CSV table of C-alpha atoms in Angstrom, one decimal:
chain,number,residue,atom,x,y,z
L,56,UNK,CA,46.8,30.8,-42.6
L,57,UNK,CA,49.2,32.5,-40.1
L,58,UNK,CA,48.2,32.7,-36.2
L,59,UNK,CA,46.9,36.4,-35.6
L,60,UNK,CA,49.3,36.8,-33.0
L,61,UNK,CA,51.5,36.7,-35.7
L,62,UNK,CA,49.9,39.4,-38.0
L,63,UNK,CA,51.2,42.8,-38.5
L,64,UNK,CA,49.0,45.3,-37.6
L,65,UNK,CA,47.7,48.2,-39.8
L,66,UNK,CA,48.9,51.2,-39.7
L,67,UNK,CA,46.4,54.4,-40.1
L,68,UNK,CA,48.4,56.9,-42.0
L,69,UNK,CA,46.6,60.2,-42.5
L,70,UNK,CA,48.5,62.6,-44.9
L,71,UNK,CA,48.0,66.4,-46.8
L,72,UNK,CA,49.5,67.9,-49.5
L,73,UNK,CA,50.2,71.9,-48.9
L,74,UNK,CA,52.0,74.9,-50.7
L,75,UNK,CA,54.8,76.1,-48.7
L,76,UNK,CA,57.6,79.0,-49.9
L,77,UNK,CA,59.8,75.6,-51.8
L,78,UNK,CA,57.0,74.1,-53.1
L,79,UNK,CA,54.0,71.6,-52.3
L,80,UNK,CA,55.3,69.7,-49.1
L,81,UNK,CA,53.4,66.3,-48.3
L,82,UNK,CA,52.6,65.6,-44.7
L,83,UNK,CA,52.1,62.0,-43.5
L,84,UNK,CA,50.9,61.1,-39.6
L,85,UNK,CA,50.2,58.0,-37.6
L,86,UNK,CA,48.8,57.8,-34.0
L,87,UNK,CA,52.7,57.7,-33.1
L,88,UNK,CA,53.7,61.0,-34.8
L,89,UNK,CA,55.2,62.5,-38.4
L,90,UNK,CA,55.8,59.5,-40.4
L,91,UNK,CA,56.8,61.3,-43.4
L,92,UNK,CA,57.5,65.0,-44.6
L,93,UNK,CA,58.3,65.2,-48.2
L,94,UNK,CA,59.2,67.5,-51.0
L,95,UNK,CA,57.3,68.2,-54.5
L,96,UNK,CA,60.1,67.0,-55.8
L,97,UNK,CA,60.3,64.0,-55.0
L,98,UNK,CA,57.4,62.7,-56.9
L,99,UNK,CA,54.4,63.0,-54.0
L,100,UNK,CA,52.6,60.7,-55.9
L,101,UNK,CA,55.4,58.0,-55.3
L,102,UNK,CA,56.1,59.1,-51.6
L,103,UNK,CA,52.1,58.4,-51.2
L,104,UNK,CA,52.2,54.8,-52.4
L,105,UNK,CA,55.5,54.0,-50.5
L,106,UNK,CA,54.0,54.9,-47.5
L,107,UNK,CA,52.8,51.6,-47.0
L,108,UNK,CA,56.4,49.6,-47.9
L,109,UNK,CA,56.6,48.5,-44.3
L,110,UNK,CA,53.3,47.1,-43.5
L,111,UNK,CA,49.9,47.6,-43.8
L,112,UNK,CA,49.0,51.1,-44.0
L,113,UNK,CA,45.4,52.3,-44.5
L,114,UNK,CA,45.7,56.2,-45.6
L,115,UNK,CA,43.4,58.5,-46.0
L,116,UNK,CA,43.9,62.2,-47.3
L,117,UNK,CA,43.7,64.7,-44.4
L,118,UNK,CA,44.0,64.3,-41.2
L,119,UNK,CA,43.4,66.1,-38.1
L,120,UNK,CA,46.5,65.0,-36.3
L,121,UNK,CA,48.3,66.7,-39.4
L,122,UNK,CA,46.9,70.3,-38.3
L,123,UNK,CA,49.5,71.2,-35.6
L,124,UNK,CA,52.2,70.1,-38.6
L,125,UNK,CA,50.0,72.5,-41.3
L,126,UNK,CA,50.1,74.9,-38.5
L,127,UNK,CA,53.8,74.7,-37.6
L,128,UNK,CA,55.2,74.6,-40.8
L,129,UNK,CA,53.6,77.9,-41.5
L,130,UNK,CA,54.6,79.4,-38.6
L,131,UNK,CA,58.2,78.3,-39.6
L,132,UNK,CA,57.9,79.9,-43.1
L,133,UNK,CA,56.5,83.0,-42.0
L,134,UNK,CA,59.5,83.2,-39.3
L,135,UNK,CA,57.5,83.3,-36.2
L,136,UNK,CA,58.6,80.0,-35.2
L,137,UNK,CA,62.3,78.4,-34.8
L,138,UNK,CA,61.5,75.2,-33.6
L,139,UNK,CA,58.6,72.4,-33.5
L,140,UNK,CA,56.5,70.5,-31.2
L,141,UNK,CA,55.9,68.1,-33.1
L,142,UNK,CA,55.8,64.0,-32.7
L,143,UNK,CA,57.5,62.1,-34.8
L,144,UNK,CA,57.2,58.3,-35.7
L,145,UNK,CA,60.4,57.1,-35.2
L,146,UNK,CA,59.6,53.2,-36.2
L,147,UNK,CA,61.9,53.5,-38.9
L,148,UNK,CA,64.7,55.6,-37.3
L,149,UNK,CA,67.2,53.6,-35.6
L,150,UNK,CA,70.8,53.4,-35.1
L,151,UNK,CA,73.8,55.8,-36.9
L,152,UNK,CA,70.9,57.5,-38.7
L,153,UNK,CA,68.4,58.2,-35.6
L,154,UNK,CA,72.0,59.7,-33.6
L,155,UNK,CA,72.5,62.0,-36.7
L,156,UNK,CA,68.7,63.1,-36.9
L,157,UNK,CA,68.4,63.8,-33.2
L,158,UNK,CA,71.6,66.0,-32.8
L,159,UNK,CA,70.3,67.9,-35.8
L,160,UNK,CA,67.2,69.1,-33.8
L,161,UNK,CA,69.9,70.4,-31.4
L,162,UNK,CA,71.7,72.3,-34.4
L,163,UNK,CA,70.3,76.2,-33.4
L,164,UNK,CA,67.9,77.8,-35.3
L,165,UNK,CA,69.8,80.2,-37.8
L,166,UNK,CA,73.3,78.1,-37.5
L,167,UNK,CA,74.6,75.8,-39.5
L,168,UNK,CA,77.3,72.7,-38.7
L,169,UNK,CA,79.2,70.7,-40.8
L,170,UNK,CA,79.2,67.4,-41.8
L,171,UNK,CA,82.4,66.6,-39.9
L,172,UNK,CA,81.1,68.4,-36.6
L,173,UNK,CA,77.9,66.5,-36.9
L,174,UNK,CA,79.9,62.9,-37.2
L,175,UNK,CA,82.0,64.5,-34.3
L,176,UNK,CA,79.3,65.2,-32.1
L,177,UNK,CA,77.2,61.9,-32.4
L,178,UNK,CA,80.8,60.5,-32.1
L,179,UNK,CA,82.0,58.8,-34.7
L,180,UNK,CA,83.9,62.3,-36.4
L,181,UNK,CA,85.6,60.1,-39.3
L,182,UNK,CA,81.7,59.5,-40.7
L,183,UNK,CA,81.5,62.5,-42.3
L,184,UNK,CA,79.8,61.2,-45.8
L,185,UNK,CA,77.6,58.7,-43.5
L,186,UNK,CA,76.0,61.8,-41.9
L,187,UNK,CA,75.5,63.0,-45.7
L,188,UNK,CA,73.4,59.9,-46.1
L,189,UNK,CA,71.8,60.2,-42.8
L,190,UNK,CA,70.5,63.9,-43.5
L,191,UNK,CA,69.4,62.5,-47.2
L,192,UNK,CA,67.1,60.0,-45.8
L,193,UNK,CA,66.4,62.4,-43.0
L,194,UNK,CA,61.8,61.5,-43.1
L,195,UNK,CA,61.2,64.9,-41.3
L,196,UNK,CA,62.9,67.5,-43.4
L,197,UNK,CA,62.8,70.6,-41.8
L,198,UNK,CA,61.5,69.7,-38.8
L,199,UNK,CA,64.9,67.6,-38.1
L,200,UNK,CA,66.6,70.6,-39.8
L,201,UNK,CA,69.2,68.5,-42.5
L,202,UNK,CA,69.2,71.9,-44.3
L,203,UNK,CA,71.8,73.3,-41.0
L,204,UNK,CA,74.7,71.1,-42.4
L,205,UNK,CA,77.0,72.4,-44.5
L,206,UNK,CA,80.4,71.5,-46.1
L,207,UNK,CA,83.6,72.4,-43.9
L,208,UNK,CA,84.2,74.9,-46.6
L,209,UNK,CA,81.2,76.3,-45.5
L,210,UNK,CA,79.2,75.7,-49.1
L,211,UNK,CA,75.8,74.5,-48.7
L,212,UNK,CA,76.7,70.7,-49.5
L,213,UNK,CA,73.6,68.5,-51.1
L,214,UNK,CA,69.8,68.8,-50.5
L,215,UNK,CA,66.9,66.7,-51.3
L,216,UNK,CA,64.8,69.6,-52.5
L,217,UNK,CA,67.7,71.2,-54.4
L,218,UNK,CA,70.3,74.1,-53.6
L,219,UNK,CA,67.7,76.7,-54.3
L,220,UNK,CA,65.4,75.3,-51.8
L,221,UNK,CA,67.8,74.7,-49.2
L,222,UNK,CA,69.5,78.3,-49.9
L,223,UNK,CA,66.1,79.9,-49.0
L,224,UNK,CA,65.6,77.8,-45.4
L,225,UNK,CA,68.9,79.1,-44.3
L,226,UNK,CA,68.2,82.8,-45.7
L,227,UNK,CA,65.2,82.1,-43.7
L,228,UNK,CA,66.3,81.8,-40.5
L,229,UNK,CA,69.3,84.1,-40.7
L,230,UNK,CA,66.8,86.9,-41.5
L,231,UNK,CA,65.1,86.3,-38.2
């Protein structure tokens, strides 16, 4: 029997499924923030049960600290908002990857970079195809907008959600 001091503490994870524009989108919180935003495509089943690969989690469908995300999100899709307010529980964020995700929230609404300016600007501009990885294990889709970066050719490049999905953010926010 371990010390308690040495236990890891549980983790309350509240989470909702909801119908956006590319599909059901699950949304996962803790009292930190957005642990998790994920895609109908990724199995939400799955995503639900590996919530809880890095510690206890205790989860429960629902949550009222993932209103303001419901609430954003529509905003977003309905093109009243271009950018969240939104904590996010960066726990498992760190390094390379967490650079990467926070320049993409500084990516503009309606613009797009590419791979190679994204390596560039976190500096490190010959880590083009490690920023590809970064944005495909990008947690917070949408709200740390991977779907901005682009190919240098100016082609939409890879998306977790699929081309069609990714297409439709950017029509999205160039309409606006």
């Amino acid at each position: 029997m371990g010390d308690e001091k040495d236990a890891v503490p549980r983790v309350d994870v509240g989470f909702r499924i909801f119908d956006s524009p590319i599909g059901d989108l699950l949304v996962a919180a803790s009292d930190r923030g957005l642990v998790r935003i994920a895609f109908e495509i990724e199995d939400l089943e799955s995503v639900i049960l590996g919530l809880g690969m890095h510690g206890p989690v205790a989860l429960k469908e629902s949550d009222d600290r993932l209103n303001a995300a419901e609430r954003q999100l529509g905003e977003y899709f309905t093109g009243s908002r271009t950018a969240f307010d939104l904590p996010l529980d960066k726990r498992l964020s760190r390094g390379f990857r967490s650079d990467v995700l926070r320049h993409l929230t500084e990516i503009p609404y309606g613009e797009t970079e590419s791979y190679g300016d994204v390596a560039a600007a976190v500096g490190r501009p010959r880590a083009s195809r490690a920023v590809g990885t970064a944005c495909a294990t990008n947690l917070w889709p949408i709200v740390v907008p991977c779907h901005r970066v682009v190919r240098s050719d100016g082609s939409i490049g890879s998306y977790l959600a699929g081309p069609t999905a990714k297409l439709l953010l950017l029509d999205l926010e160039r309409a606006a």
